Amino acid sequence: MYKYWVMEMMEAHHQQSLAIQMKQRRLANGHKPVSIPQEALPNGLHRENVNRKHTAQRNGITKSASSSKNNVPKKEAHPSQEGKASASYEPTPLVWAVITFWCYFILVIVGWVRDILRKTGLENTKGGQEKEHMKEFPSLYQGFDNFYVRNIYIKLRDNFNIPVCGIPGAEFELAERRTDDYNWTYHMTGRTKRCINLGSYNYLGFAENSGWRHEEVRKVIKEYGSGVGSSRQEVGTLDLHQELESLVAEYTGKEDAITFGMGFATNALNIPALVGKGCLVISDKLNHASLILGIRLSGAVVRVFEHNDMKSLEKVLRKAVVEGQPRTHRPWKKILVIVEGVYSMEGTIVNLPEVVALKKKYKAYLYLDEAHSIGAMGKTGKGVVEYWGVDPKDVDIMMGTFTKSFGSSGGYIAADKKIINHLRLHSHSATYSTAMPAPLAQQIIVCFKTLLGRDGTDEGMYRTRRLAWNVKYFRSKLKQMGYIVYGHDDSPVVPIMIYLPSKVGAMGRLCRERGIGLVLVGFPATPITETRIRVCLSAGHTKEMLDKTLDAFDEYGDLLWMKYSSQEVPQTIIPPYPQREKKGDENEE
């Protein structure tokens, strides 16, 4: 770790030196940014004034002394931030960080010894191996990844990839399985165990197999069938797709919307249609893999800012506007800031008012991924835009998925008509992939109608209030027990820090025996010292389910020494349990 730290320090010093040399060379040559005509901007996004020199001058960003830190005006808190929950990130206790590193060190040493025994034939090799005639070729396996799987992950494998039998509601059936060779292979017993579901993204409880919404989907299966058999640009556009896109645009407050059959591809295959060579993407450090893949495929230059850190974002934006493109120093064709509404591993809510203020100040575009926030945040479930009270017009591109709050599959992008028309022609996902099946589209339509109150009940509002109550209750109780809980207090994603890899296996097995299904996440998906439980709460969870879970966490937290927090937790006022204002949907998960 010391070696990596020294390398990072050297790299930072090298980059700083290059920046100073470049600045001196530019001043000596009297370089001026070049204006790009409007017609030269590709990819469907345009701006009236793109000259970065003028943009910098309008915002007081020049290379004179007036741009020094002492002359930067002090920011005032955005009115929409009043009364909002702040993010909680209690640092890892030093003693547990040391113990965690020590545990991994021991596991690695034991793994090396066992690999030596396998090579000498003293221990059987049960993992995947290169064929004998392939020895002369480069290995298909990445060395450390394969080492980690067969020596560390295999010890915890029984806590992952457990088959689910039935709907992923507030409770689900987990298939029981046994192993005779220490998790290398499994045999199904044919039995199932009913557990409280704390892992699925069923935020509003719409993943269900009864009720009027389910019946509407069954009717569509009978009428349209289960597939489409064509892309949207050929003969795959159904009247249900058009109705769904109209509802998405109305719900998000945008002019138009386009839907896709896969949530991951909505990011990965549409970002390349929005930015390309000569463009700059500024991405949050903890953005989702689909966003990262889309940025890489686009060919645009990428700059990363620290997670949800507005000072870091402004620093990157200022440098991009002042210095322009590498080598030529011409203005960027486009600058696109990409953030998420709720970060699925940290439980953080984006500081959207500040992001919007910065994107306006520096004349950038904003791409907001609301995969985990649409339906789950805001008074009526309209995401972090509603949660913060931000005008939807201030967010240029709003993306979301139907896999979380809507109990279906696919994704959408909502924006101005010009952008959506551009995507209909240039999006690889719209052009080459099969359109969303009719039953999935109908499931989303009836969920939107429920949230908009067009089913004649207050069921949509009731579910959003119930989810918000569950989040506040569950998070406050965990903190009072002494757990370190990451993220905002209003976030339905609840990361609970457990640190040691050994506690991953212990906590998963104990909770499963108690009838509680968890998602456990560790290295390499998280930093090595930040192994965690990730709980996703749902409106379908009852208070009794949450109390049962909290009782188990309280008991096992003492047993496994997982109550690491040393901070005093203020008493949280929990509002009364939400009640329906008028008769609603009787279906509950």
Short mmCIF file of N, CA and C in Angstrom, two decimals, residues 157-236:
data_model
loop_
_atom_site.label_atom_id
_atom_site.label_comp_id
_atom_site.label_asym_id
_atom_site.label_seq_id
_atom_site.Cartn_x
_atom_site.Cartn_y
_atom_site.Cartn_z
N ARG A 157 -18.46 -18.11 -0.83
CA ARG A 157 -19.32 -18.25 -2.00
C ARG A 157 -20.75 -18.66 -1.66
N ASP A 158 -20.94 -19.32 -0.54
CA ASP A 158 -22.29 -19.77 -0.18
C ASP A 158 -23.22 -18.60 0.15
N ASN A 159 -22.67 -17.39 0.30
CA ASN A 159 -23.49 -16.21 0.58
C ASN A 159 -23.89 -15.45 -0.69
N PHE A 160 -23.42 -15.91 -1.85
CA PHE A 160 -23.68 -15.19 -3.09
C PHE A 160 -24.40 -16.10 -4.09
N ASN A 161 -25.11 -15.46 -5.02
CA ASN A 161 -25.76 -16.17 -6.14
C ASN A 161 -26.70 -17.27 -5.68
N ILE A 162 -27.40 -17.04 -4.59
CA ILE A 162 -28.37 -18.01 -4.11
C ILE A 162 -29.63 -17.92 -4.98
N PRO A 163 -30.08 -19.00 -5.59
CA PRO A 163 -31.26 -18.94 -6.46
C PRO A 163 -32.51 -18.50 -5.70
N VAL A 164 -33.29 -17.64 -6.33
CA VAL A 164 -34.54 -17.14 -5.76
C VAL A 164 -35.70 -17.85 -6.45
N CYS A 165 -36.62 -18.35 -5.67
CA CYS A 165 -37.78 -19.08 -6.20
C CYS A 165 -39.03 -18.24 -5.96
N GLY A 166 -39.49 -17.51 -6.98
CA GLY A 166 -40.69 -16.70 -6.81
C GLY A 166 -40.40 -15.22 -7.02
N ILE A 167 -41.38 -14.39 -6.73
CA ILE A 167 -41.26 -12.95 -6.96
C ILE A 167 -40.35 -12.32 -5.91
N PRO A 168 -39.61 -11.26 -6.29
CA PRO A 168 -38.74 -10.58 -5.33
C PRO A 168 -39.51 -9.52 -4.54
N GLY A 169 -40.50 -9.94 -3.79
CA GLY A 169 -41.31 -9.01 -3.00
C GLY A 169 -40.65 -8.68 -1.68
N ALA A 170 -41.45 -8.24 -0.72
CA ALA A 170 -40.91 -7.94 0.61
C ALA A 170 -40.35 -9.19 1.27
N GLU A 171 -40.88 -10.34 0.90
CA GLU A 171 -40.33 -11.64 1.30
C GLU A 171 -40.15 -12.48 0.04
N PHE A 172 -39.20 -13.41 0.08
CA PHE A 172 -39.00 -14.29 -1.06
C PHE A 172 -38.53 -15.66 -0.58
N GLU A 173 -38.58 -16.62 -1.51
CA GLU A 173 -38.15 -17.98 -1.22
C GLU A 173 -36.74 -18.18 -1.77
N LEU A 174 -35.82 -18.57 -0.91
CA LEU A 174 -34.46 -18.87 -1.33
C LEU A 174 -34.27 -20.38 -1.40
N ALA A 175 -33.68 -20.84 -2.49
CA ALA A 175 -33.45 -22.28 -2.66
C ALA A 175 -32.34 -22.74 -1.71
N GLU A 176 -32.57 -23.85 -1.05
CA GLU A 176 -31.54 -24.42 -0.19
C GLU A 176 -30.59 -25.29 -1.01
N ARG A 177 -29.33 -25.23 -0.69
CA ARG A 177 -28.32 -26.01 -1.40
C ARG A 177 -27.24 -26.43 -0.42
N ARG A 178 -26.53 -27.48 -0.77
CA ARG A 178 -25.46 -27.98 0.10
C ARG A 178 -24.21 -28.24 -0.75
N THR A 179 -23.09 -28.25 -0.07
CA THR A 179 -21.82 -28.48 -0.76
C THR A 179 -21.03 -29.54 0.01
N ASP A 180 -20.38 -30.41 -0.73
CA ASP A 180 -19.53 -31.44 -0.13
C ASP A 180 -18.05 -31.18 -0.35
N ASP A 181 -17.73 -30.07 -1.05
CA ASP A 181 -16.32 -29.80 -1.34
C ASP A 181 -15.96 -28.33 -1.05
N TYR A 182 -16.53 -27.81 0.03
CA TYR A 182 -16.18 -26.47 0.53
C TYR A 182 -16.45 -25.38 -0.51
N ASN A 183 -17.68 -25.38 -1.01
CA ASN A 183 -18.21 -24.31 -1.87
C ASN A 183 -17.73 -24.36 -3.33
N TRP A 184 -17.03 -25.40 -3.74
CA TRP A 184 -16.66 -25.49 -5.15
C TRP A 184 -17.85 -25.89 -6.00
N THR A 185 -18.67 -26.79 -5.53
CA THR A 185 -19.88 -27.20 -6.25
C THR A 185 -21.03 -27.30 -5.26
N TYR A 186 -22.26 -27.20 -5.79
CA TYR A 186 -23.46 -27.24 -4.95
C TYR A 186 -24.45 -28.28 -5.47
N HIS A 187 -25.24 -28.79 -4.55
CA HIS A 187 -26.33 -29.70 -4.88
C HIS A 187 -27.61 -29.12 -4.30
N MET A 188 -28.64 -29.00 -5.14
CA MET A 188 -29.91 -28.44 -4.67
C MET A 188 -30.66 -29.51 -3.88
N THR A 189 -31.22 -29.10 -2.74
CA THR A 189 -31.93 -30.04 -1.87
C THR A 189 -33.40 -30.18 -2.27
N GLY A 190 -33.90 -29.24 -3.09
CA GLY A 190 -35.31 -29.26 -3.45
C GLY A 190 -36.19 -28.51 -2.46
N ARG A 191 -35.61 -28.00 -1.38
CA ARG A 191 -36.36 -27.24 -0.38
C ARG A 191 -36.08 -25.75 -0.54
N THR A 192 -36.97 -24.93 0.00
CA THR A 192 -36.78 -23.48 -0.02
C THR A 192 -36.94 -22.92 1.39
N LYS A 193 -36.42 -21.74 1.60
CA LYS A 193 -36.55 -21.06 2.89
C LYS A 193 -37.10 -19.66 2.65
N ARG A 194 -38.16 -19.30 3.34
CA ARG A 194 -38.77 -17.98 3.19
C ARG A 194 -38.00 -16.97 4.02
N CYS A 195 -37.58 -15.89 3.38
CA CYS A 195 -36.77 -14.88 4.05
C CYS A 195 -37.31 -13.48 3.75
N ILE A 196 -37.04 -12.55 4.65
CA ILE A 196 -37.30 -11.14 4.39
C ILE A 196 -36.31 -10.67 3.34
N ASN A 197 -36.81 -10.03 2.31
CA ASN A 197 -35.97 -9.62 1.18
C ASN A 197 -35.41 -8.22 1.42
N LEU A 198 -34.14 -8.14 1.76
CA LEU A 198 -33.47 -6.85 1.96
C LEU A 198 -32.45 -6.56 0.88
N GLY A 199 -32.54 -7.27 -0.24
CA GLY A 199 -31.54 -7.10 -1.29
C GLY A 199 -32.08 -6.61 -2.61
N SER A 200 -33.35 -6.87 -2.93
CA SER A 200 -33.88 -6.51 -4.25
C SER A 200 -34.21 -5.03 -4.32
N TYR A 201 -34.12 -4.47 -5.55
CA TYR A 201 -34.42 -3.06 -5.77
C TYR A 201 -35.93 -2.86 -5.97
N ASN A 202 -36.71 -3.38 -5.08
CA ASN A 202 -38.17 -3.30 -5.22
C ASN A 202 -38.67 -2.16 -4.34
N TYR A 203 -38.23 -0.92 -4.65
CA TYR A 203 -38.43 0.19 -3.73
C TYR A 203 -39.89 0.47 -3.42
N LEU A 204 -40.75 0.41 -4.42
CA LEU A 204 -42.17 0.73 -4.19
C LEU A 204 -43.04 -0.51 -4.08
N GLY A 205 -42.43 -1.69 -4.10
CA GLY A 205 -43.20 -2.92 -3.92
C GLY A 205 -44.05 -3.30 -5.10
N PHE A 206 -43.75 -2.80 -6.30
CA PHE A 206 -44.54 -3.11 -7.48
C PHE A 206 -44.18 -4.45 -8.12
N ALA A 207 -43.15 -5.12 -7.62
CA ALA A 207 -42.86 -6.49 -8.09
C ALA A 207 -43.82 -7.43 -7.38
N GLU A 208 -44.93 -7.74 -8.02
CA GLU A 208 -46.01 -8.47 -7.38
C GLU A 208 -46.68 -9.39 -8.39
N ASN A 209 -47.40 -10.38 -7.88
CA ASN A 209 -48.09 -11.33 -8.77
C ASN A 209 -49.58 -11.42 -8.48
N SER A 210 -50.13 -10.34 -7.96
CA SER A 210 -51.58 -10.27 -7.75
C SER A 210 -51.99 -8.80 -7.77
N GLY A 211 -53.30 -8.55 -7.85
CA GLY A 211 -53.81 -7.19 -7.91
C GLY A 211 -54.14 -6.77 -9.33
N TRP A 212 -54.74 -5.58 -9.47
CA TRP A 212 -55.23 -5.14 -10.77
C TRP A 212 -54.09 -4.87 -11.75
N ARG A 213 -52.94 -4.43 -11.27
CA ARG A 213 -51.83 -4.21 -12.18
C ARG A 213 -51.38 -5.51 -12.82
N HIS A 214 -51.32 -6.56 -12.02
CA HIS A 214 -50.95 -7.87 -12.54
C HIS A 214 -51.95 -8.35 -13.59
N GLU A 215 -53.21 -8.10 -13.35
CA GLU A 215 -54.24 -8.52 -14.31
C GLU A 215 -54.12 -7.76 -15.62
N GLU A 216 -53.77 -6.48 -15.55
CA GLU A 216 -53.58 -5.70 -16.77
C GLU A 216 -52.42 -6.25 -17.60
N VAL A 217 -51.37 -6.67 -16.93
CA VAL A 217 -50.23 -7.25 -17.64
C VAL A 217 -50.63 -8.57 -18.30
N ARG A 218 -51.42 -9.37 -17.62
CA ARG A 218 -51.88 -10.65 -18.19
C ARG A 218 -52.71 -10.42 -19.44
N LYS A 219 -53.54 -9.39 -19.45
CA LYS A 219 -54.35 -9.09 -20.64
C LYS A 219 -53.45 -8.73 -21.82
N VAL A 220 -52.38 -7.98 -21.56
CA VAL A 220 -51.48 -7.56 -22.63
C VAL A 220 -50.72 -8.76 -23.19
N ILE A 221 -50.35 -9.71 -22.34
CA ILE A 221 -49.69 -10.92 -22.83
C ILE A 221 -50.60 -11.66 -23.81
N LYS A 222 -51.88 -11.71 -23.48
CA LYS A 222 -52.83 -12.41 -24.35
C LYS A 222 -53.01 -11.68 -25.67
N GLU A 223 -52.95 -10.34 -25.64
CA GLU A 223 -53.20 -9.55 -26.84
C GLU A 223 -51.95 -9.37 -27.70
N TYR A 224 -50.80 -9.09 -27.06
CA TYR A 224 -49.58 -8.76 -27.80
C TYR A 224 -48.56 -9.89 -27.83
N GLY A 225 -48.69 -10.86 -26.94
CA GLY A 225 -47.68 -11.89 -26.83
C GLY A 225 -46.54 -11.46 -25.91
N SER A 226 -45.49 -12.27 -25.87
CA SER A 226 -44.40 -12.03 -24.91
C SER A 226 -43.18 -11.38 -25.53
N GLY A 227 -43.16 -11.17 -26.84
CA GLY A 227 -41.99 -10.57 -27.48
C GLY A 227 -42.38 -9.63 -28.60
N VAL A 228 -41.38 -8.90 -29.13
CA VAL A 228 -41.62 -7.94 -30.20
C VAL A 228 -41.00 -8.43 -31.51
N GLY A 229 -39.76 -8.91 -31.45
CA GLY A 229 -39.14 -9.49 -32.63
C GLY A 229 -38.54 -8.49 -33.60
N SER A 230 -38.35 -7.23 -33.18
CA SER A 230 -37.77 -6.24 -34.08
C SER A 230 -37.29 -5.05 -33.26
N SER A 231 -36.44 -4.24 -33.87
CA SER A 231 -35.96 -3.03 -33.20
C SER A 231 -36.97 -1.91 -33.39
N ARG A 232 -36.79 -0.83 -32.63
CA ARG A 232 -37.72 0.28 -32.69
C ARG A 232 -37.71 0.96 -34.06
N GLN A 233 -36.56 0.95 -34.73
CA GLN A 233 -36.47 1.65 -36.01
C GLN A 233 -37.05 0.85 -37.17
N GLU A 234 -37.40 -0.40 -36.93
CA GLU A 234 -37.99 -1.21 -38.00
C GLU A 234 -39.49 -1.38 -37.74
N VAL A 235 -39.92 -2.53 -37.24
CA VAL A 235 -41.36 -2.71 -36.97
C VAL A 235 -41.58 -3.10 -35.52
N GLY A 236 -40.74 -2.55 -34.63
CA GLY A 236 -40.82 -2.91 -33.22
C GLY A 236 -41.47 -1.88 -32.32
#
